[in-house]
PDB file of C-alpha atoms in Angstrom:
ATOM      1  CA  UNK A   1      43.924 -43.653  17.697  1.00 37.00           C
ATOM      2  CA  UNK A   2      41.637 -44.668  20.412  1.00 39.00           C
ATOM      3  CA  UNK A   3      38.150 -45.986  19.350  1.00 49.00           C
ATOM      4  CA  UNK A   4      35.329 -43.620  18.921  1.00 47.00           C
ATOM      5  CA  UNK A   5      32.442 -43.947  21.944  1.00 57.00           C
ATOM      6  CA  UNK A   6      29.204 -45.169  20.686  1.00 60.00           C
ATOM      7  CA  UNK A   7      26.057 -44.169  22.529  1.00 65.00           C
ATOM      8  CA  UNK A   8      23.214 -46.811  21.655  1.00 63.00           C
ATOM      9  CA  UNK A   9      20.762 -44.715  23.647  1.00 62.00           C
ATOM     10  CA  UNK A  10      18.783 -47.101  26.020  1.00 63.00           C
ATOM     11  CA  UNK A  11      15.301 -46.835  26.215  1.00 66.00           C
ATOM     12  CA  UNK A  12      14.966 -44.975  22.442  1.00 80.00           C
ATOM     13  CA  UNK A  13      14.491 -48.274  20.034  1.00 85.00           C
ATOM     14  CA  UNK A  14      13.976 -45.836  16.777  1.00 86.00           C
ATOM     15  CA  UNK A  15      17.827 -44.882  17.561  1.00 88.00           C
ATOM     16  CA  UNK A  16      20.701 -47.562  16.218  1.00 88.00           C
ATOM     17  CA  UNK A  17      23.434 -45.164  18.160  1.00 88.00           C
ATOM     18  CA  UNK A  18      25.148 -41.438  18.367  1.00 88.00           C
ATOM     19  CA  UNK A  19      28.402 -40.287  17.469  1.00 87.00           C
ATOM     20  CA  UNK A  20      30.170 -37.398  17.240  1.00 85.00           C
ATOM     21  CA  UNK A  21      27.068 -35.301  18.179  1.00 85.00           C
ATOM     22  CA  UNK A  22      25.132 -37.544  14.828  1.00 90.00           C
ATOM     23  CA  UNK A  23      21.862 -39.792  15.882  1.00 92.00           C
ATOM     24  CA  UNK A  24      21.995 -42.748  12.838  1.00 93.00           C
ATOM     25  CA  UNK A  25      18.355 -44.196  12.872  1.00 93.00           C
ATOM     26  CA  UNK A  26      17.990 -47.716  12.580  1.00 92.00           C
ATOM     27  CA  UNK A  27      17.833 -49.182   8.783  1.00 92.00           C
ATOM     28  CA  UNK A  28      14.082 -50.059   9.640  1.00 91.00           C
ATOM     29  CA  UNK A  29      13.084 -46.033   9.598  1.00 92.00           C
ATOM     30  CA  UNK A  30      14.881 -45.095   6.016  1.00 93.00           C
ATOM     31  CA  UNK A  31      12.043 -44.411   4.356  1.00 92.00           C
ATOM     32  CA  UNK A  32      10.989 -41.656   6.715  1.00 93.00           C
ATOM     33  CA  UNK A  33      13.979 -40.248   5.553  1.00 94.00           C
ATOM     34  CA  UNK A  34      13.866 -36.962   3.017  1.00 94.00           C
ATOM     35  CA  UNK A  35      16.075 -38.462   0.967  1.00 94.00           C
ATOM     36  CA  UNK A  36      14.091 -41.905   0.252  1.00 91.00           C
ATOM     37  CA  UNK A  37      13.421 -42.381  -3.209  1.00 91.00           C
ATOM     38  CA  UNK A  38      15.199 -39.190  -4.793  1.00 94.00           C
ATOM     39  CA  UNK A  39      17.770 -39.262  -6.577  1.00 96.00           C
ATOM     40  CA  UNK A  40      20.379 -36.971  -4.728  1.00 96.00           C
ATOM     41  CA  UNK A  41      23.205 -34.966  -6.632  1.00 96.00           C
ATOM     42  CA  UNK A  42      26.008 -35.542  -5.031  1.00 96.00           C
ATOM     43  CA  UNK A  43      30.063 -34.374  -6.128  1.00 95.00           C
ATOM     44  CA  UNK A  44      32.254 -36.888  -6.361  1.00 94.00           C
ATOM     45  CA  UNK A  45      34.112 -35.713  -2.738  1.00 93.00           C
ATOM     46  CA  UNK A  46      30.645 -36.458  -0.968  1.00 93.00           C
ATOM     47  CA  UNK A  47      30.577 -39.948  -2.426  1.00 93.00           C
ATOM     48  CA  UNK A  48      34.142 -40.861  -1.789  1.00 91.00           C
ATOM     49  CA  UNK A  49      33.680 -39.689   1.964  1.00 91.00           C
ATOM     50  CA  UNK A  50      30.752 -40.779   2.598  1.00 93.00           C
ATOM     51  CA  UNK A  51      30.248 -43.641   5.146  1.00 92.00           C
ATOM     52  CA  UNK A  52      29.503 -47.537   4.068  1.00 90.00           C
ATOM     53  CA  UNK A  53      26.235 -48.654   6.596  1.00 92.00           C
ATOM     54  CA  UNK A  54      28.863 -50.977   7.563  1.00 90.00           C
ATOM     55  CA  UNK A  55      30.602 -49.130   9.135  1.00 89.00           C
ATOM     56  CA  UNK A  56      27.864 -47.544  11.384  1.00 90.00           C
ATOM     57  CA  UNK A  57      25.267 -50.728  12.245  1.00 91.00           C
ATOM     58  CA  UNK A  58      27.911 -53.522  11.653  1.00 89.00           C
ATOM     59  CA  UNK A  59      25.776 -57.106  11.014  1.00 89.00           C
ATOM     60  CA  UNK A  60      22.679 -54.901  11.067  1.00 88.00           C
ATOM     61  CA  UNK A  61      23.254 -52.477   8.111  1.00 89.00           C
ATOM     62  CA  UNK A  62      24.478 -56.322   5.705  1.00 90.00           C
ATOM     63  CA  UNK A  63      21.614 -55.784   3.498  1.00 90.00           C
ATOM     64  CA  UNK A  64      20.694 -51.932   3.397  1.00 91.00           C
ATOM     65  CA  UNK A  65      24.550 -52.014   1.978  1.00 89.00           C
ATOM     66  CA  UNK A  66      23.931 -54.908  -0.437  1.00 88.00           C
ATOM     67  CA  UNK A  67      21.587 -52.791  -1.689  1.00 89.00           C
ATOM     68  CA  UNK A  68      23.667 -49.632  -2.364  1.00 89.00           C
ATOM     69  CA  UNK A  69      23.039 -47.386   0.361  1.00 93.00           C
ATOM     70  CA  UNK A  70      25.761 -44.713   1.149  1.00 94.00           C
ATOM     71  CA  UNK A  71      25.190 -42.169   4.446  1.00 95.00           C
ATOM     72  CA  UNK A  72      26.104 -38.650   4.083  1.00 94.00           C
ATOM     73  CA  UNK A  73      25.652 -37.157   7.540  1.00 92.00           C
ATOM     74  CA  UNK A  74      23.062 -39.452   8.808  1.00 93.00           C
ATOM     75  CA  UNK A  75      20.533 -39.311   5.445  1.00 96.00           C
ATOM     76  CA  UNK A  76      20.383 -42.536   3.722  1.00 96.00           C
ATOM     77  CA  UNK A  77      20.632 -42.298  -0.085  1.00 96.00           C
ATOM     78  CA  UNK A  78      20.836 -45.139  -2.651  1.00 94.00           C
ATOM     79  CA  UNK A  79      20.085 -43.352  -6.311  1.00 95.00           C
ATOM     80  CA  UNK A  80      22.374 -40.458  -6.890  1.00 96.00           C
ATOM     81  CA  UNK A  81      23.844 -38.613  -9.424  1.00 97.00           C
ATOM     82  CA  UNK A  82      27.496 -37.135 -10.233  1.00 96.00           C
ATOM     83  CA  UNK A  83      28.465 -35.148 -13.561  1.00 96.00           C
ATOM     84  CA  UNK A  84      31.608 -35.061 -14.302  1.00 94.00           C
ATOM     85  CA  UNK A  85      34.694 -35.690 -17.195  1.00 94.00           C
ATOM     86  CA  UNK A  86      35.813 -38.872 -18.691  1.00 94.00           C
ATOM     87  CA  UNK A  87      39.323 -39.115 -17.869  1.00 92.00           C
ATOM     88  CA  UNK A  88      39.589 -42.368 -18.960  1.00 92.00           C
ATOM     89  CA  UNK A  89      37.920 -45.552 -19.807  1.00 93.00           C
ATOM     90  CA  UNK A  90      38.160 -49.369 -20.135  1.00 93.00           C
ATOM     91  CA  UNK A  91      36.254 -51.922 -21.811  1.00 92.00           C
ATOM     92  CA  UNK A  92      35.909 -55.242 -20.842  1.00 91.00           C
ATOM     93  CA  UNK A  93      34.472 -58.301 -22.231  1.00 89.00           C
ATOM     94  CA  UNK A  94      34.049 -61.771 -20.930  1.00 86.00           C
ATOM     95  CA  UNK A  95      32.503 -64.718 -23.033  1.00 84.00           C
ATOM     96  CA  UNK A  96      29.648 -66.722 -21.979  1.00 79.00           C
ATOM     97  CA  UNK A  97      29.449 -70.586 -22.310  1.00 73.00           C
ATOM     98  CA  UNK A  98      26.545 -72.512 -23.452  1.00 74.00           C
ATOM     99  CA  UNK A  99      25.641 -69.816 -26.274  1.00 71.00           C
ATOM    100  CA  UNK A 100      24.249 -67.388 -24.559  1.00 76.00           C
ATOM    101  CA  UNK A 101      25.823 -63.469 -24.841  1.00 80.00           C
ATOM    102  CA  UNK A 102      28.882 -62.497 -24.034  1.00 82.00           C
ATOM    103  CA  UNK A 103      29.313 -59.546 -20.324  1.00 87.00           C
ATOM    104  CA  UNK A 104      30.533 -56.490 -21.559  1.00 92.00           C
ATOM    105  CA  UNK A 105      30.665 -53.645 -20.079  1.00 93.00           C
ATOM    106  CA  UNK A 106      32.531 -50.560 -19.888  1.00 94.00           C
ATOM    107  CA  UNK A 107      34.519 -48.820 -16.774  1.00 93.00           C
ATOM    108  CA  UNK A 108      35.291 -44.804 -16.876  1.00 94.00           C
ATOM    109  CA  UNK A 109      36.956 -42.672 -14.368  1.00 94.00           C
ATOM    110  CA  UNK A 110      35.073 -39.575 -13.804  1.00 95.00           C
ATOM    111  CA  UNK A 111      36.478 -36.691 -12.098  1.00 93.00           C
ATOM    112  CA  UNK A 112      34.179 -33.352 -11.554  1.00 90.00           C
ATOM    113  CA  UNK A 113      37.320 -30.971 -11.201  1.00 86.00           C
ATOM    114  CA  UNK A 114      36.896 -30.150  -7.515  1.00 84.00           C
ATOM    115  CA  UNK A 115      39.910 -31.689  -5.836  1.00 76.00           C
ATOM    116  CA  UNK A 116      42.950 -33.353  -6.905  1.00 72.00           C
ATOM    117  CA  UNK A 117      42.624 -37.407  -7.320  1.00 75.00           C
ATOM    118  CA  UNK A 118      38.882 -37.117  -6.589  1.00 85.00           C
ATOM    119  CA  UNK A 119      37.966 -39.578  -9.646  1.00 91.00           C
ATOM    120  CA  UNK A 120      35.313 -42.486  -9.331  1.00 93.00           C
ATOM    121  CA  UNK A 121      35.024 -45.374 -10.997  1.00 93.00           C
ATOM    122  CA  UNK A 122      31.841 -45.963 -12.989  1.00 95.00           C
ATOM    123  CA  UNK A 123      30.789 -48.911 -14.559  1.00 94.00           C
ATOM    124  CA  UNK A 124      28.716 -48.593 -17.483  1.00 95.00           C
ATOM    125  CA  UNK A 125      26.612 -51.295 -19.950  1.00 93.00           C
ATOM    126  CA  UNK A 126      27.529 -50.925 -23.530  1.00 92.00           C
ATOM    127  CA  UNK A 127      23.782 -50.108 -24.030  1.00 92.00           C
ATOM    128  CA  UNK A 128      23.688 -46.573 -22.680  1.00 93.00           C
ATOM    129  CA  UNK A 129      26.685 -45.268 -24.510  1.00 92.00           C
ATOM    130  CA  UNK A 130      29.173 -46.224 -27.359  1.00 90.00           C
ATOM    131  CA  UNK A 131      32.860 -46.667 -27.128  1.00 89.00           C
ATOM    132  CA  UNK A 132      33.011 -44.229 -30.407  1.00 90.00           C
ATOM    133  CA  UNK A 133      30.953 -41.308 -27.848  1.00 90.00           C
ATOM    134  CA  UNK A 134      33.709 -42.149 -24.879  1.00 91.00           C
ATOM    135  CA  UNK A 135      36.942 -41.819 -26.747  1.00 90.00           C
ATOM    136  CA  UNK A 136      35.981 -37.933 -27.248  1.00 90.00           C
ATOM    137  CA  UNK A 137      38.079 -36.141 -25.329  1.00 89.00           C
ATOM    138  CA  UNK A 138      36.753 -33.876 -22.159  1.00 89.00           C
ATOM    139  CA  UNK A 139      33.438 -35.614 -22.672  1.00 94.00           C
ATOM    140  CA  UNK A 140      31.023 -33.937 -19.808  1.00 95.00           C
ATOM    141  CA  UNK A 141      28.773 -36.960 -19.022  1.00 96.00           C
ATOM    142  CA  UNK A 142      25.683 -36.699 -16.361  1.00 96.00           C
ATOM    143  CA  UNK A 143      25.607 -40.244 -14.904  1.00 96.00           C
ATOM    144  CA  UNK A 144      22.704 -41.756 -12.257  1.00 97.00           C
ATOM    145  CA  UNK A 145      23.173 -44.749 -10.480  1.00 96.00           C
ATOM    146  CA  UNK A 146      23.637 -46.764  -7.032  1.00 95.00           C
ATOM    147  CA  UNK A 147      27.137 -47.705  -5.398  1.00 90.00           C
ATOM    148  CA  UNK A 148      28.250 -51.043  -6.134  1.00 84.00           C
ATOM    149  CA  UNK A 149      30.263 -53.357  -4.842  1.00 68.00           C
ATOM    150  CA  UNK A 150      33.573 -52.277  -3.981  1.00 67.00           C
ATOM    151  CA  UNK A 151      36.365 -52.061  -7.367  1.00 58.00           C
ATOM    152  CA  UNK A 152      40.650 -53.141  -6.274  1.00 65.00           C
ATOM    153  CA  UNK A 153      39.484 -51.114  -2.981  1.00 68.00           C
ATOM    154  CA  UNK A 154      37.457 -47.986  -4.548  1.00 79.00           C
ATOM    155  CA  UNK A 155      34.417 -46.959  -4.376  1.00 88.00           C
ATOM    156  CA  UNK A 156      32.189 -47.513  -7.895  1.00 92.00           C
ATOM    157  CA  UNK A 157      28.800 -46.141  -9.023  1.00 94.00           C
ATOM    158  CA  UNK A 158      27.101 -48.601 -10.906  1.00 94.00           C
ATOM    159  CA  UNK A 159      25.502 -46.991 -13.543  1.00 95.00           C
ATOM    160  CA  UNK A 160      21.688 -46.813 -14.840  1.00 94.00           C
ATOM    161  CA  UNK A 161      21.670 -43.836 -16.514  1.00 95.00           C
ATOM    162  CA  UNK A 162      24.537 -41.759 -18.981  1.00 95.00           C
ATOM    163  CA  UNK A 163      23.782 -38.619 -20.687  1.00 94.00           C
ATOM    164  CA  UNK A 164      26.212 -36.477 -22.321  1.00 94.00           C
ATOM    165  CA  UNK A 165      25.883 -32.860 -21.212  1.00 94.00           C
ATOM    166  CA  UNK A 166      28.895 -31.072 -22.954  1.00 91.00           C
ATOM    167  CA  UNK A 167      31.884 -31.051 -24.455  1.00 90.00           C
ATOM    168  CA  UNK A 168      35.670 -30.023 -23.727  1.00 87.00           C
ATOM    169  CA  UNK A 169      34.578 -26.085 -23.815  1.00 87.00           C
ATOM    170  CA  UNK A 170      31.371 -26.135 -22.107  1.00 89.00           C
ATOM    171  CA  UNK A 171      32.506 -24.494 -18.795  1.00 91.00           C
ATOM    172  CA  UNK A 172      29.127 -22.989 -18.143  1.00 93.00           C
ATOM    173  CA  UNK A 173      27.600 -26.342 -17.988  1.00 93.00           C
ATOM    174  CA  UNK A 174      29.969 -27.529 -15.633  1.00 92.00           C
ATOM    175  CA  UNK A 175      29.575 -24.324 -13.029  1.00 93.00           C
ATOM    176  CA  UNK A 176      25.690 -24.704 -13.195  1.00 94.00           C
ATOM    177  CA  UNK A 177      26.327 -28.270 -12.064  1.00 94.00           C
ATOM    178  CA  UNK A 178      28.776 -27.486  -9.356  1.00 94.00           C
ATOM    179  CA  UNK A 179      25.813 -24.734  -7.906  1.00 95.00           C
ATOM    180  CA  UNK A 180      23.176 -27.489  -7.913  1.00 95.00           C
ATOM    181  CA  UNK A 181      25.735 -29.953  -6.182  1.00 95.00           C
ATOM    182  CA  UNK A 182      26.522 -27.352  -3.909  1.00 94.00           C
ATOM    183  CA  UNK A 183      23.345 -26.435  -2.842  1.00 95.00           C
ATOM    184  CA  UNK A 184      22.243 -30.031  -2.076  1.00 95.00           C
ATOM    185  CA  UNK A 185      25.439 -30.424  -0.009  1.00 94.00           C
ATOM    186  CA  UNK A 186      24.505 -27.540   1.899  1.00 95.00           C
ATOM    187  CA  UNK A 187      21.305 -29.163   3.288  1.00 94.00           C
ATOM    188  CA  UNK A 188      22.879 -33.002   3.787  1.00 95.00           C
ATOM    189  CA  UNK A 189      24.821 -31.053   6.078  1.00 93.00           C
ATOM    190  CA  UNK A 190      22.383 -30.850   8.452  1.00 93.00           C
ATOM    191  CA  UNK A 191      21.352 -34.090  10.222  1.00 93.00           C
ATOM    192  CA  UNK A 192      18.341 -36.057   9.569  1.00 93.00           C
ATOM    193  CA  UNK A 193      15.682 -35.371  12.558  1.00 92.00           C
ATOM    194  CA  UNK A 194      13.098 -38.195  13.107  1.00 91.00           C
ATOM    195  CA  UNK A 195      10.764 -37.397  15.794  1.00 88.00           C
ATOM    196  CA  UNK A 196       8.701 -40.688  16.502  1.00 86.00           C
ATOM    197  CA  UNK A 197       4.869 -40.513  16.778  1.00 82.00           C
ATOM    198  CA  UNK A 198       3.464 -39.957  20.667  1.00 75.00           C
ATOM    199  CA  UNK A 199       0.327 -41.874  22.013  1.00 67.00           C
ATOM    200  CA  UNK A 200      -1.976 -39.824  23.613  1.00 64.00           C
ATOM    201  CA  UNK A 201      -4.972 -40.934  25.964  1.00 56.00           C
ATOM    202  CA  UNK A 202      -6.565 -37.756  25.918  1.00 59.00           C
ATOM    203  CA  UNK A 203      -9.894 -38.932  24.075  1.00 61.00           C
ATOM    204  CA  UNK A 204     -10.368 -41.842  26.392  1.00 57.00           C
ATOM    205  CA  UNK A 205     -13.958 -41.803  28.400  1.00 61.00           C
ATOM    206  CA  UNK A 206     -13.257 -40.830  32.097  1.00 61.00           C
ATOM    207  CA  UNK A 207     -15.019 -43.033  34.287  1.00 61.00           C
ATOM    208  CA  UNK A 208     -18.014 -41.703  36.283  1.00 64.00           C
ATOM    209  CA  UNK A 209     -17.972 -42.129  40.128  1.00 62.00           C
ATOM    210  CA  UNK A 210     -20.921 -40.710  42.248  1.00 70.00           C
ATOM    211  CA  UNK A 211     -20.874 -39.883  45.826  1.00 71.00           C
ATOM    212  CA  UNK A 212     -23.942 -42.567  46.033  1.00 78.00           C
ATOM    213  CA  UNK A 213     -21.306 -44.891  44.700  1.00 78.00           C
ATOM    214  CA  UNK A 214     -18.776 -44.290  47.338  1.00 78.00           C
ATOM    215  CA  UNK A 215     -21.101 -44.743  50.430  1.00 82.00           C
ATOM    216  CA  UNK A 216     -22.759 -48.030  49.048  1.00 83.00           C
ATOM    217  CA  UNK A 217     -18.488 -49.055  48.339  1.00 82.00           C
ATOM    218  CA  UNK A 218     -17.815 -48.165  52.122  1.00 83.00           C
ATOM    219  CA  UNK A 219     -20.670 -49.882  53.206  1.00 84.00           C
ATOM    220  CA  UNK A 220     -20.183 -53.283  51.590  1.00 84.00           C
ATOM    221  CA  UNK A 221     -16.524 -53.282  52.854  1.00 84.00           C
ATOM    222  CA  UNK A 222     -17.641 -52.239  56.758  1.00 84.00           C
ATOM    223  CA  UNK A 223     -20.084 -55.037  56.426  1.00 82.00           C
ATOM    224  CA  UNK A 224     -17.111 -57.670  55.353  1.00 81.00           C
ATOM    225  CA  UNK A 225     -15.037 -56.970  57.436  1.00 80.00           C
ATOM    226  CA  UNK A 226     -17.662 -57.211  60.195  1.00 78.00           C
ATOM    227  CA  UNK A 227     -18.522 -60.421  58.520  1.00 73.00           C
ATOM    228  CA  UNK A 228     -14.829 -61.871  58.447  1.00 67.00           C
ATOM    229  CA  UNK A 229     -14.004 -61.087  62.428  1.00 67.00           C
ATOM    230  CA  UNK A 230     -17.525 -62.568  63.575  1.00 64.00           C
ATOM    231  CA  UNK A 231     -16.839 -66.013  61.625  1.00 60.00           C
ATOM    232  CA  UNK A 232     -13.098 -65.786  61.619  1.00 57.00           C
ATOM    233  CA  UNK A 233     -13.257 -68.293  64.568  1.00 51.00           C
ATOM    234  CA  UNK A 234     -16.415 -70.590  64.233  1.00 55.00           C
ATOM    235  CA  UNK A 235     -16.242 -70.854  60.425  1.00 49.00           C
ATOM    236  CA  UNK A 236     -12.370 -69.929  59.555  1.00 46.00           C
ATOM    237  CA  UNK A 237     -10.621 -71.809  61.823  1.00 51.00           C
ATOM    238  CA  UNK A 238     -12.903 -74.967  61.551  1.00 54.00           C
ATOM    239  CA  UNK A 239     -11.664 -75.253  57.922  1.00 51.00           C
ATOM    240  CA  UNK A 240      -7.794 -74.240  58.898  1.00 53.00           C
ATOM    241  CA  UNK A 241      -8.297 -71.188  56.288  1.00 50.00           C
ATOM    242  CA  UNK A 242      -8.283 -67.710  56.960  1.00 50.00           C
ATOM    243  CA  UNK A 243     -11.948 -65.618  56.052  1.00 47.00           C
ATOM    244  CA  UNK A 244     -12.376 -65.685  52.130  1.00 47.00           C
ATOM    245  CA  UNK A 245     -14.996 -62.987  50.386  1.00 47.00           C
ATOM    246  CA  UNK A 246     -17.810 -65.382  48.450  1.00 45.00           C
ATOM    247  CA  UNK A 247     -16.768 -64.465  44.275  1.00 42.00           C
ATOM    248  CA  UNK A 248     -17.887 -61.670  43.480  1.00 42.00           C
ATOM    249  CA  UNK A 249     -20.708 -61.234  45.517  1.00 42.00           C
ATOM    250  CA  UNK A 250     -21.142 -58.915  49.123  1.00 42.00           C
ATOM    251  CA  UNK A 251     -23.541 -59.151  52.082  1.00 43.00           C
ATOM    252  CA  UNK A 252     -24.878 -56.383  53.586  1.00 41.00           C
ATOM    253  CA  UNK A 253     -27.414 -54.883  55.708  1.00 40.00           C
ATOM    254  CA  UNK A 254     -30.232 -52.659  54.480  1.00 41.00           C
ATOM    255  CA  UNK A 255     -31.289 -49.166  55.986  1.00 43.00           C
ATOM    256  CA  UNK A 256     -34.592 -50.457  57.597  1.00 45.00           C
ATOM    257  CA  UNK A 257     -33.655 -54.155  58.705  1.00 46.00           C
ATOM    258  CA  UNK A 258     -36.694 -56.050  59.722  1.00 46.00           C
ATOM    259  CA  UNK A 259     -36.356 -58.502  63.184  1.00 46.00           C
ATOM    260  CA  UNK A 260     -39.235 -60.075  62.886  1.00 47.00           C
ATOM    261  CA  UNK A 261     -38.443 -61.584  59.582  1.00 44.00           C
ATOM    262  CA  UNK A 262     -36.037 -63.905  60.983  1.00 43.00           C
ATOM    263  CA  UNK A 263     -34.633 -64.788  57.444  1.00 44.00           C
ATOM    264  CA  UNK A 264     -32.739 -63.044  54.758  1.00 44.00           C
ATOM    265  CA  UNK A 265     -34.714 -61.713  51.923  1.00 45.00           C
ATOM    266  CA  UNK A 266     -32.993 -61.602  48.664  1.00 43.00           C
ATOM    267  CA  UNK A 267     -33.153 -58.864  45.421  1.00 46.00           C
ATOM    268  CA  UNK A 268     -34.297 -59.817  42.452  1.00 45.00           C
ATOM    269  CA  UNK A 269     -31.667 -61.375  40.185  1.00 47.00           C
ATOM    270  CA  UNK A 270     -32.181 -62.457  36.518  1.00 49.00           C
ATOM    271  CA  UNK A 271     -32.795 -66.259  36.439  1.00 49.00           C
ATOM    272  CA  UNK A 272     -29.436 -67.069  35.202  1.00 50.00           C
ATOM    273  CA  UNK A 273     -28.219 -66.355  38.588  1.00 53.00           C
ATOM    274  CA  UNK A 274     -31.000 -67.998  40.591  1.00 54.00           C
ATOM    275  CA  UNK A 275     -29.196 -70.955  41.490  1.00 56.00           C
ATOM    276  CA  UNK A 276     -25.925 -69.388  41.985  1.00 57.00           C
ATOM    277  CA  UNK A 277     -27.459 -67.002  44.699  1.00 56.00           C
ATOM    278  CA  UNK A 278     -29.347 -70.175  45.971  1.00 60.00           C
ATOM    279  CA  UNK A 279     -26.101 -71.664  46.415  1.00 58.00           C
ATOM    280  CA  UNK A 280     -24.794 -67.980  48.264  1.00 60.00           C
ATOM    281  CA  UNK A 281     -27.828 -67.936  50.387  1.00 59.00           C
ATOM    282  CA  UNK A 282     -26.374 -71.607  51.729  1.00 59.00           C
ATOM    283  CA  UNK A 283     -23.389 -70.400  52.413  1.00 57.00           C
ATOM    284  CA  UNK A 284     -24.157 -67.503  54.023  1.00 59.00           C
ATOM    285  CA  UNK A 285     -26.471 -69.589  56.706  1.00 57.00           C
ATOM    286  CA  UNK A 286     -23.211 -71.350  57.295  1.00 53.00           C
ATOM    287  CA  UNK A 287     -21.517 -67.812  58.364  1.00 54.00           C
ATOM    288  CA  UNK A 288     -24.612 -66.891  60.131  1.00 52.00           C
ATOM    289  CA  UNK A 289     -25.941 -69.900  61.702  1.00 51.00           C
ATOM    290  CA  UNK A 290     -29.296 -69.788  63.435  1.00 45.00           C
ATOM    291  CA  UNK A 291     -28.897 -66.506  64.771  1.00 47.00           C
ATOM    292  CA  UNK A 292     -31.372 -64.006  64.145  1.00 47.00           C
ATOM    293  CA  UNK A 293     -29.952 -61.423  61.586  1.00 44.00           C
ATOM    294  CA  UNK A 294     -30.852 -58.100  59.600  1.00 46.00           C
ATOM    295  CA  UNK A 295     -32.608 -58.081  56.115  1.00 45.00           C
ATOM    296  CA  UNK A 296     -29.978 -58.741  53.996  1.00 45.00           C
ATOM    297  CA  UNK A 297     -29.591 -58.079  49.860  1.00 48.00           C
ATOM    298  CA  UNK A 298     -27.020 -60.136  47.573  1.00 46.00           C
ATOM    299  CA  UNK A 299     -25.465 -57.694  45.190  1.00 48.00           C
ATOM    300  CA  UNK A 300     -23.771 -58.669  42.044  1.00 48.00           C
ATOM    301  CA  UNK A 301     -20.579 -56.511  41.911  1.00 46.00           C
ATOM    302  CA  UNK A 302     -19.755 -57.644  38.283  1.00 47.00           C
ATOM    303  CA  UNK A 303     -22.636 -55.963  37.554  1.00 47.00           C
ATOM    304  CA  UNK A 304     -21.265 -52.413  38.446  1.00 45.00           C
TER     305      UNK A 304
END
């Protein structure tokens, strides 16, 4: 069979890949999941078919399925719980060295009557249930746990959690099971939707811009440009560098200019900024020389 085409879906980080019309999340989102944290009856045919993480993320989904996770659909689910008969069970007992107590533990093979050969292997501690309860026969047992590591090639529920429900006649016990089961396979069967969270800039403050604003803006920049073609040749050139605009600061001339001055006069700064505008006002005799020029203002842009 040819191999099945992955889409990893560029540009969407929350999504690991699609397949067969199924969006798996990436392990990092499971507990946005619905199915984080409950414990999820399952029949035994959903476990058996379900898919290892393994086989979806490859290196990523290593420790999600050291942990016990199963997918069903695309919902990640690590506790659930099958009822079902003993068919059979095995105990097994392996001494300890050094004193301490020996690992026992028993293994059953459940089946929940819904298909033929659908039986899982559980593996039970000794503490939950006797070996005189198991040897009944048709024992109904109710069992929660988490998959465990692969058993000769099976799947097997490791067990934290046996209660006996019924016995070999208790049919009715069985059916209410099956309608529960039923019912939650109904709504694994459709696919786990995470919609990630948007970021909206709709409370952000809009910036204010005046029309007073926008005539003092296309003032400055008719006066620098003015300012860069008059020196370009007597200042610009001298230093082998084209016309530079002085920091953050711009020249320019004032509604009324004044002739008879014959000197720039300056706005009021704060004293912080006394010698840097003393240092401007330099400068800007350089550009100027000993020409005769309007009344000028220095205007601190950062202020704006």
């Amino acid at each position: 069979m040819s191999r099945l085409k992955k889409d990893i879906a560029p540009g969407e980080p929350h999504i690991a890949l699609r397949r067969k019309g199924v969006t798996y999340y990436v392990p990092s989102l499971f507990h946005m999941a619905p199915t984080h944290q409950k414990i999820v009856p399952l029949l035994i045919r959903d476990v058996l078919r379900s898919k290892n993480p393994l086989e979806i993320y490859g290196a990523q989904g290593l420790r999600i399925n050291q942990e016990g996770y199963i997918l069903v659909k695309n919902h990640p689910i690590k506790t659930l719980k099958i009822c079902g008969r003993v068919m059979l069970f095995t105990s097994h007992n392996f001494p300890s060295a050094f004193g301490h107590k020996d690992y026992e533990f028993y293994l059953l093979y459940v089946d929940d009557s819904l298909g033929h050969k659908l039986t899982i292997c559980v593996k039970v501690d000794p503490s939950h249930i006797t070996a005189k309860d198991l040897e009944k026969d048709g024992l109904l047992v109710e069992i929660t746990g988490v998959l465990a590591p692969f058993h000769d090639g099976l799947k097997q529920i490791q067990a934290s959690e046996i209660r006996v429900v019924g016995k070999k006649a208790d049919i009715d016990v069985e059916c209410e099971w099956w309608a529960h089961a039923l019912k939650t396979r109904k709504s694994l069967q459709t696919p786990w939707i995470y919609i990630p969270p948007r970021i909206n800039n709709v409370d952000a403050p809009t910036p204010v811009f005046q029309y007073n604003d926008l005539k003092i803006r296309h003032q400055k920049r008719q006066v620098l440009r003015s300012l860069a073609d008059d020196n370009s040749h007597s200042f610009a050139s001298s230093r082998n560098e084209p016309a530079q605009v002085m920091d953050s600061f711009a020249i320019y001339a004032t509604e009324e200019p004044n002739r008879n001055l014959g000197e720039a006069r300056y706005k009021t700064v704060p004293q912080d900024h006394q010698k840097r505008h003393a240092s401007i006002a330099r400068r800007s005799e350089l550009l100027c020389g000993s020409q005769e020029v309007d009344t000028v203002e220095v205007i601190d842009l950062t202020s704006e």
